[in-house]
PDB file of C-alpha atoms in Angstrom:
ATOM      1  CA  MET A   1     149.050 170.887  29.313  1.00 54.00           C
ATOM      2  CA  ARG A   2     150.016 169.138  26.016  1.00 51.00           C
ATOM      3  CA  SER A   3     152.432 171.964  25.106  1.00 57.00           C
ATOM      4  CA  SER A   4     154.119 171.711  28.505  1.00 60.00           C
ATOM      5  CA  ARG A   5     154.645 167.988  28.055  1.00 59.00           C
ATOM      6  CA  SER A   6     156.086 168.539  24.560  1.00 61.00           C
ATOM      7  CA  ASP A   7     158.492 171.169  25.892  1.00 66.00           C
ATOM      8  CA  LYS A   8     159.633 168.826  28.648  1.00 64.00           C
ATOM      9  CA  LYS A   9     160.187 166.058  26.084  1.00 60.00           C
ATOM     10  CA  ILE A  10     162.258 168.318  23.788  1.00 66.00           C
ATOM     11  CA  LYS A  11     164.295 169.542  26.742  1.00 67.00           C
ATOM     12  CA  SER A  12     164.916 165.969  27.867  1.00 66.00           C
ATOM     13  CA  GLN A  13     166.030 164.923  24.380  1.00 63.00           C
ATOM     14  CA  ARG A  14     168.309 167.935  24.154  1.00 67.00           C
ATOM     15  CA  GLU A  15     169.933 167.091  27.493  1.00 69.00           C
ATOM     16  CA  LEU A  16     170.323 163.488  26.370  1.00 64.00           C
ATOM     17  CA  SER A  17     171.988 164.611  23.115  1.00 63.00           C
ATOM     18  CA  ASP A  18     174.392 166.821  25.017  1.00 68.00           C
ATOM     19  CA  ASN A  19     175.293 163.929  27.305  1.00 66.00           C
ATOM     20  CA  VAL A  20     175.899 161.606  24.355  1.00 60.00           C
ATOM     21  CA  ILE A  21     178.056 164.190  22.572  1.00 63.00           C
ATOM     22  CA  SER A  22     180.059 164.762  25.719  1.00 66.00           C
ATOM     23  CA  ARG A  23     180.680 161.022  26.085  1.00 60.00           C
ATOM     24  CA  MET A  24     181.643 160.725  22.436  1.00 56.00           C
ATOM     25  CA  ARG A  25     184.125 163.569  22.699  1.00 57.00           C
ATOM     26  CA  GLU A  26     185.836 162.220  25.784  1.00 56.00           C
ATOM     27  CA  PRO A  27     189.294 160.766  25.052  1.00 51.00           C
ATOM     28  CA  SER A  28     189.377 157.043  24.702  1.00 45.00           C
ATOM     29  CA  SER A  29     191.401 154.768  26.936  1.00 45.00           C
ATOM     30  CA  PRO A  30     195.103 155.531  26.845  1.00 46.00           C
ATOM     31  CA  VAL A  31     196.973 153.510  24.245  1.00 41.00           C
ATOM     32  CA  PRO A  32     199.838 151.437  25.688  1.00 44.00           C
ATOM     33  CA  LYS A  33     203.235 152.803  24.838  1.00 44.00           C
ATOM     34  CA  ALA A  34     205.066 151.004  22.032  1.00 44.00           C
ATOM     35  CA  GLN A  35     208.531 149.612  22.454  1.00 45.00           C
ATOM     36  CA  PRO A  36     211.265 151.981  21.287  1.00 47.00           C
ATOM     37  CA  SER A  37     212.518 151.231  17.794  1.00 49.00           C
ATOM     38  CA  PRO A  38     215.448 152.464  15.838  1.00 48.00           C
ATOM     39  CA  PRO A  39     214.859 155.684  14.054  1.00 49.00           C
ATOM     40  CA  PRO A  40     213.365 155.150  10.645  1.00 49.00           C
ATOM     41  CA  THR A  41     215.395 155.698   7.602  1.00 50.00           C
ATOM     42  CA  GLN A  42     212.473 157.194   5.778  1.00 48.00           C
ATOM     43  CA  PRO A  43     211.575 160.736   6.579  1.00 46.00           C
ATOM     44  CA  LYS A  44     208.371 161.150   8.570  1.00 48.00           C
ATOM     45  CA  PRO A  45     205.386 162.378   6.702  1.00 46.00           C
ATOM     46  CA  PRO A  46     204.194 165.792   7.626  1.00 47.00           C
ATOM     47  CA  VAL A  47     201.731 165.699  10.476  1.00 45.00           C
ATOM     48  CA  ASN A  48     198.710 167.905  10.527  1.00 47.00           C
ATOM     49  CA  GLU A  49     199.153 169.467  13.936  1.00 44.00           C
ATOM     50  CA  SER A  50     195.786 171.191  13.891  1.00 48.00           C
ATOM     51  CA  VAL A  51     193.717 167.948  14.351  1.00 46.00           C
ATOM     52  CA  SER A  52     194.583 165.278  16.961  1.00 50.00           C
ATOM     53  CA  PRO A  53     193.753 161.676  15.982  1.00 49.00           C
ATOM     54  CA  SER A  54     192.507 160.919  19.529  1.00 43.00           C
ATOM     55  CA  TYR A  55     189.868 163.644  19.345  1.00 44.00           C
ATOM     56  CA  ALA A  56     188.870 163.377  15.750  1.00 51.00           C
ATOM     57  CA  VAL A  57     185.166 162.622  15.488  1.00 55.00           C
ATOM     58  CA  ASN A  58     183.354 161.648  12.376  1.00 78.00           C
ATOM     59  CA  GLU A  59     180.226 163.762  12.173  1.00 83.00           C
ATOM     60  CA  ASP A  60     178.097 161.063  10.532  1.00 85.00           C
ATOM     61  CA  GLU A  61     179.209 158.478  13.070  1.00 85.00           C
ATOM     62  CA  LEU A  62     178.441 160.936  15.840  1.00 84.00           C
ATOM     63  CA  ARG A  63     174.962 161.554  14.495  1.00 85.00           C
ATOM     64  CA  ARG A  64     174.343 157.819  14.154  1.00 86.00           C
ATOM     65  CA  LYS A  65     175.486 157.153  17.690  1.00 86.00           C
ATOM     66  CA  ILE A  66     173.450 160.066  18.996  1.00 86.00           C
ATOM     67  CA  ALA A  67     170.387 158.692  17.228  1.00 87.00           C
ATOM     68  CA  GLU A  68     171.043 155.232  18.660  1.00 88.00           C
ATOM     69  CA  GLU A  69     171.554 156.637  22.142  1.00 87.00           C
ATOM     70  CA  LEU A  70     168.376 158.672  21.834  1.00 89.00           C
ATOM     71  CA  ALA A  71     166.430 155.645  20.622  1.00 90.00           C
ATOM     72  CA  LEU A  72     167.797 153.484  23.427  1.00 92.00           C
ATOM     73  CA  GLU A  73     167.121 156.153  26.023  1.00 90.00           C
ATOM     74  CA  GLN A  74     163.640 156.711  24.637  1.00 90.00           C
ATOM     75  CA  ALA A  75     162.945 152.980  24.682  1.00 91.00           C
ATOM     76  CA  ARG A  76     164.315 152.703  28.207  1.00 91.00           C
ATOM     77  CA  ARG A  77     162.131 155.562  29.365  1.00 90.00           C
ATOM     78  CA  GLU A  78     159.099 154.117  27.630  1.00 91.00           C
ATOM     79  CA  VAL A  79     159.731 150.799  29.350  1.00 92.00           C
ATOM     80  CA  GLU A  80     160.105 152.561  32.694  1.00 91.00           C
ATOM     81  CA  ASN A  81     156.990 154.636  32.077  1.00 91.00           C
ATOM     82  CA  LYS A  82     155.074 151.536  31.084  1.00 90.00           C
ATOM     83  CA  LYS A  83     156.353 149.748  34.169  1.00 90.00           C
ATOM     84  CA  ARG A  84     155.370 152.678  36.387  1.00 90.00           C
ATOM     85  CA  LEU A  85     151.997 152.816  34.654  1.00 90.00           C
ATOM     86  CA  GLU A  86     151.459 149.113  35.241  1.00 89.00           C
ATOM     87  CA  GLN A  87     152.559 149.471  38.848  1.00 90.00           C
ATOM     88  CA  GLY A  88     150.267 152.461  39.310  1.00 88.00           C
ATOM     89  CA  ARG A  89     147.426 150.579  37.659  1.00 87.00           C
ATOM     90  CA  PHE A  90     148.078 147.591  39.899  1.00 87.00           C
ATOM     91  CA  LEU A  91     148.186 149.808  42.991  1.00 89.00           C
ATOM     92  CA  VAL A  92     144.978 151.572  41.966  1.00 88.00           C
ATOM     93  CA  HIS A  93     143.301 148.242  41.255  1.00 84.00           C
ATOM     94  CA  ASP A  94     144.542 146.905  44.579  1.00 87.00           C
ATOM     95  CA  GLU A  95     143.317 149.989  46.467  1.00 88.00           C
ATOM     96  CA  ILE A  96     139.957 149.809  44.703  1.00 90.00           C
ATOM     97  CA  GLY A  97     139.706 146.129  45.583  1.00 87.00           C
ATOM     98  CA  LYS A  98     140.574 146.836  49.208  1.00 89.00           C
ATOM     99  CA  ALA A  99     138.087 149.719  49.340  1.00 90.00           C
ATOM    100  CA  LEU A 100     135.373 147.516  47.835  1.00 90.00           C
ATOM    101  CA  GLU A 101     136.220 144.757  50.291  1.00 90.00           C
ATOM    102  CA  ARG A 102     136.045 147.196  53.212  1.00 90.00           C
ATOM    103  CA  GLU A 103     132.748 148.531  51.912  1.00 88.00           C
ATOM    104  CA  ARG A 104     131.426 145.002  51.444  1.00 88.00           C
ATOM    105  CA  THR A 105     132.550 144.034  54.941  1.00 91.00           C
ATOM    106  CA  ALA A 106     130.989 147.163  56.456  1.00 90.00           C
ATOM    107  CA  SER A 107     127.737 146.554  54.568  1.00 88.00           C
ATOM    108  CA  THR A 108     127.693 142.931  55.700  1.00 90.00           C
ATOM    109  CA  GLU A 109     128.307 143.953  59.310  1.00 90.00           C
ATOM    110  CA  GLN A 110     125.575 146.591  59.152  1.00 89.00           C
ATOM    111  CA  LEU A 111     123.160 144.097  57.624  1.00 88.00           C
ATOM    112  CA  THR A 112     124.073 141.512  60.252  1.00 90.00           C
ATOM    113  CA  ARG A 113     123.535 144.016  63.063  1.00 89.00           C
ATOM    114  CA  ALA A 114     120.220 145.079  61.545  1.00 89.00           C
ATOM    115  CA  VAL A 115     119.075 141.453  61.277  1.00 89.00           C
ATOM    116  CA  LEU A 116     120.141 140.773  64.868  1.00 88.00           C
ATOM    117  CA  ARG A 117     118.323 143.898  66.077  1.00 87.00           C
ATOM    118  CA  GLU A 118     115.227 142.841  64.156  1.00 85.00           C
ATOM    119  CA  LYS A 119     115.394 139.347  65.611  1.00 84.00           C
ATOM    120  CA  ALA A 120     115.889 140.752  69.118  1.00 86.00           C
ATOM    121  CA  ALA A 121     112.964 143.152  68.671  1.00 86.00           C
ATOM    122  CA  THR A 122     110.785 140.353  67.287  1.00 86.00           C
ATOM    123  CA  GLU A 123     111.730 138.066  70.173  1.00 86.00           C
ATOM    124  CA  GLU A 124     111.036 140.840  72.678  1.00 86.00           C
ATOM    125  CA  GLU A 125     107.647 141.534  71.108  1.00 87.00           C
ATOM    126  CA  ARG A 126     106.860 137.806  71.133  1.00 87.00           C
ATOM    127  CA  ILE A 127     107.751 137.574  74.839  1.00 91.00           C
ATOM    128  CA  LYS A 128     105.660 140.661  75.615  1.00 87.00           C
ATOM    129  CA  ALA A 129     102.701 139.284  73.661  1.00 90.00           C
ATOM    130  CA  LYS A 130     102.994 135.935  75.425  1.00 87.00           C
ATOM    131  CA  SER A 131     103.157 137.635  78.839  1.00 90.00           C
ATOM    132  CA  PHE A 132     100.177 139.846  77.984  1.00 85.00           C
ATOM    133  CA  ALA A 133      98.166 136.835  76.815  1.00 90.00           C
ATOM    134  CA  LYS A 134      98.984 135.006  80.041  1.00 88.00           C
ATOM    135  CA  LYS A 135      97.929 137.998  82.158  1.00 90.00           C
ATOM    136  CA  LEU A 136      94.746 138.309  80.116  1.00 87.00           C
ATOM    137  CA  GLU A 137      93.911 134.647  80.715  1.00 87.00           C
ATOM    138  CA  GLU A 138      94.513 135.074  84.453  1.00 89.00           C
ATOM    139  CA  LYS A 139      92.300 138.170  84.471  1.00 87.00           C
ATOM    140  CA  GLU A 140      89.549 136.325  82.625  1.00 87.00           C
ATOM    141  CA  ARG A 141      89.714 133.440  85.114  1.00 89.00           C
ATOM    142  CA  GLU A 142      89.535 135.920  87.990  1.00 88.00           C
ATOM    143  CA  LEU A 143      86.566 137.705  86.443  1.00 88.00           C
ATOM    144  CA  LYS A 144      84.870 134.371  85.874  1.00 87.00           C
ATOM    145  CA  LYS A 145      85.333 133.481  89.542  1.00 87.00           C
ATOM    146  CA  HIS A 146      83.889 136.840  90.601  1.00 82.00           C
ATOM    147  CA  ASP A 147      80.974 136.377  88.229  1.00 83.00           C
ATOM    148  CA  GLU A 148      80.230 132.922  89.623  1.00 87.00           C
ATOM    149  CA  TYR A 149      80.497 134.280  93.165  1.00 87.00           C
ATOM    150  CA  TYR A 150      78.110 137.147  92.434  1.00 82.00           C
ATOM    151  CA  LYS A 151      75.675 134.796  90.719  1.00 85.00           C
ATOM    152  CA  ASP A 152      75.751 132.493  93.736  1.00 85.00           C
ATOM    153  CA  GLN A 153      75.203 135.404  96.115  1.00 86.00           C
ATOM    154  CA  LEU A 154      72.357 136.701  93.973  1.00 85.00           C
ATOM    155  CA  ALA A 155      70.724 133.263  93.894  1.00 85.00           C
ATOM    156  CA  ARG A 156      70.991 132.984  97.667  1.00 85.00           C
ATOM    157  CA  LEU A 157      69.577 136.469  98.107  1.00 83.00           C
ATOM    158  CA  GLU A 158      66.680 135.684  95.815  1.00 82.00           C
ATOM    159  CA  GLU A 159      66.049 132.459  97.708  1.00 84.00           C
ATOM    160  CA  ARG A 160      66.052 134.284 101.034  1.00 82.00           C
ATOM    161  CA  SER A 161      63.793 136.972  99.614  1.00 77.00           C
ATOM    162  CA  ALA A 162      61.376 134.332  98.395  1.00 78.00           C
ATOM    163  CA  GLN A 163      61.375 132.642 101.783  1.00 80.00           C
ATOM    164  CA  PHE A 164      60.901 135.959 103.553  1.00 77.00           C
ATOM    165  CA  TYR A 165      58.104 136.843 101.182  1.00 72.00           C
ATOM    166  CA  LYS A 166      56.449 133.515 101.848  1.00 76.00           C
ATOM    167  CA  VAL A 167      56.789 133.828 105.614  1.00 75.00           C
ATOM    168  CA  THR A 168      55.648 137.426 105.589  1.00 75.00           C
ATOM    169  CA  THR A 169      52.663 136.588 103.429  1.00 76.00           C
ATOM    170  CA  GLU A 170      51.703 133.654 105.606  1.00 76.00           C
ATOM    171  CA  GLU A 171      52.045 135.729 108.760  1.00 77.00           C
ATOM    172  CA  TYR A 172      50.033 138.486 107.207  1.00 72.00           C
ATOM    173  CA  GLN A 173      47.281 136.143 106.120  1.00 76.00           C
ATOM    174  CA  LYS A 174      47.271 134.463 109.502  1.00 77.00           C
ATOM    175  CA  ALA A 175      47.169 137.729 111.383  1.00 74.00           C
ATOM    176  CA  ALA A 176      44.532 139.110 109.091  1.00 70.00           C
ATOM    177  CA  THR A 177      42.396 135.992 109.468  1.00 76.00           C
ATOM    178  CA  GLY A 178      42.728 136.055 113.261  1.00 72.00           C
ATOM    179  CA  VAL A 179      41.883 139.714 113.492  1.00 66.00           C
ATOM    180  CA  GLU A 180      38.987 139.307 111.114  1.00 67.00           C
ATOM    181  CA  ALA A 181      37.576 136.335 113.079  1.00 68.00           C
ATOM    182  CA  LYS A 182      38.015 138.030 116.426  1.00 66.00           C
ATOM    183  CA  PHE A 183      36.510 141.350 115.474  1.00 60.00           C
ATOM    184  CA  LYS A 184      33.977 140.002 113.032  1.00 61.00           C
ATOM    185  CA  ARG A 185      31.073 140.897 115.296  1.00 54.00           C
ATOM    186  CA  TYR A 186      32.007 144.518 115.461  1.00 53.00           C
ATOM    187  CA  GLU A 187      30.833 146.970 112.896  1.00 49.00           C
ATOM    188  CA  ALA A 188      33.745 149.274 112.728  1.00 55.00           C
ATOM    189  CA  HIS A 189      36.491 150.345 110.449  1.00 59.00           C
ATOM    190  CA  PRO A 190      39.198 147.755 109.813  1.00 66.00           C
ATOM    191  CA  ILE A 191      42.195 147.908 112.123  1.00 73.00           C
ATOM    192  CA  CYS A 192      45.232 149.553 110.520  1.00 81.00           C
ATOM    193  CA  ALA A 193      43.336 149.909 107.275  1.00 81.00           C
ATOM    194  CA  ASP A 194      45.774 152.395 105.771  1.00 84.00           C
ATOM    195  CA  LEU A 195      48.793 150.096 106.330  1.00 83.00           C
ATOM    196  CA  GLN A 196      46.831 147.132 105.053  1.00 83.00           C
ATOM    197  CA  ALA A 197      46.002 148.952 101.854  1.00 85.00           C
ATOM    198  CA  LYS A 198      49.628 150.028 101.409  1.00 85.00           C
ATOM    199  CA  ILE A 199      50.898 146.475 101.938  1.00 82.00           C
ATOM    200  CA  LEU A 200      48.470 145.036  99.409  1.00 84.00           C
ATOM    201  CA  GLN A 201      49.393 147.697  96.908  1.00 87.00           C
ATOM    202  CA  CYS A 202      53.128 147.094  97.511  1.00 86.00           C
ATOM    203  CA  TYR A 203      52.827 143.327  96.998  1.00 81.00           C
ATOM    204  CA  GLN A 204      50.842 143.878  93.827  1.00 84.00           C
ATOM    205  CA  GLN A 205      53.413 146.295  92.439  1.00 84.00           C
ATOM    206  CA  ASN A 206      56.457 144.259  93.528  1.00 80.00           C
ATOM    207  CA  PRO A 207      55.536 140.580  93.282  1.00 75.00           C
ATOM    208  CA  GLN A 208      59.188 139.463  92.970  1.00 74.00           C
ATOM    209  CA  GLN A 209      60.679 142.006  95.357  1.00 73.00           C
ATOM    210  CA  SER A 210      59.048 141.258  98.661  1.00 65.00           C
ATOM    211  CA  LEU A 211      61.876 142.936 100.558  1.00 74.00           C
ATOM    212  CA  SER A 212      60.532 146.250  99.412  1.00 74.00           C
ATOM    213  CA  CYS A 213      57.337 145.579 101.380  1.00 82.00           C
ATOM    214  CA  SER A 214      58.917 144.155 104.529  1.00 82.00           C
ATOM    215  CA  ALA A 215      58.971 147.503 106.318  1.00 84.00           C
ATOM    216  CA  LEU A 216      55.264 148.034 105.697  1.00 83.00           C
ATOM    217  CA  ALA A 217      54.543 144.475 106.806  1.00 82.00           C
ATOM    218  CA  SER A 218      56.424 145.013 110.060  1.00 86.00           C
ATOM    219  CA  GLN A 219      54.546 148.249 110.685  1.00 87.00           C
ATOM    220  CA  TYR A 220      51.278 146.515 109.977  1.00 84.00           C
ATOM    221  CA  LEU A 221      52.023 143.627 112.338  1.00 87.00           C
ATOM    222  CA  GLN A 222      53.025 146.069 115.053  1.00 89.00           C
ATOM    223  CA  CYS A 223      49.844 148.068 114.468  1.00 88.00           C
ATOM    224  CA  VAL A 224      47.707 144.921 114.715  1.00 85.00           C
ATOM    225  CA  SER A 225      49.508 143.833 117.884  1.00 86.00           C
ATOM    226  CA  ASN A 226      48.964 147.233 119.460  1.00 87.00           C
ATOM    227  CA  ALA A 227      45.282 147.161 118.543  1.00 83.00           C
ATOM    228  CA  LYS A 228      44.964 143.693 119.968  1.00 82.00           C
ATOM    229  CA  GLN A 229      46.506 144.755 123.249  1.00 84.00           C
ATOM    230  CA  THR A 230      44.197 147.752 123.359  1.00 81.00           C
ATOM    231  CA  LEU A 231      41.127 145.611 122.806  1.00 75.00           C
ATOM    232  CA  LEU A 232      42.226 143.052 125.381  1.00 75.00           C
ATOM    233  CA  GLY A 233      42.782 145.839 127.873  1.00 70.00           C
ATOM    234  CA  ARG A 234      39.231 146.960 127.347  1.00 63.00           C
ATOM    235  CA  GLY A 235      37.993 143.454 128.063  1.00 55.00           C
ATOM    236  CA  GLY A 236      36.766 142.945 124.603  1.00 50.00           C
TER     237      GLY A 236
END
């Protein structure tokens, strides 16, 4: 690469030298013709016809002028090269600046979009969480209402069971007392003894759940009533 540049430089200097020599050897501007004068009395000196004064070139002067032309041309080219280099450097710097600005703008836009997306996602999550919390509160209120309703129903059921147990017990005791007083004189097996034993056992096993014994109590009362009718029919 360095050898190629050196060859180009030598070739350029050689072409420049040839151009300078060609300009130096060109005839100068035509000299205006002199006014005619009378022929001289003195004989003309012999003229060297082999060399023309218009084309005579001093070799040292030619070399000096060639050197000056080369120096000027070299300086001019160096100035132009420097100018082109500065222009190229300016263009490169400008392009780099523009590229950096575009990159900075793109990065800023991407960051802005990312921040906006994050804010939107955060806002959406906040709205969802708020809606979920509201639904949860409504569900808790609904469950609380159901719980209060079931507690009220259970209390009423327990109250009714207690009343039924009380009534059933009173009726049982009353019926048992009446039957016992009426048939006290007879030596016989108790009426509906098996149901009576089952009812007593049921009440003992389920003191707070009298409903479980209601069926037995009804059967017992029916059995006692039937026995009573039977005895009355016999005239007892």
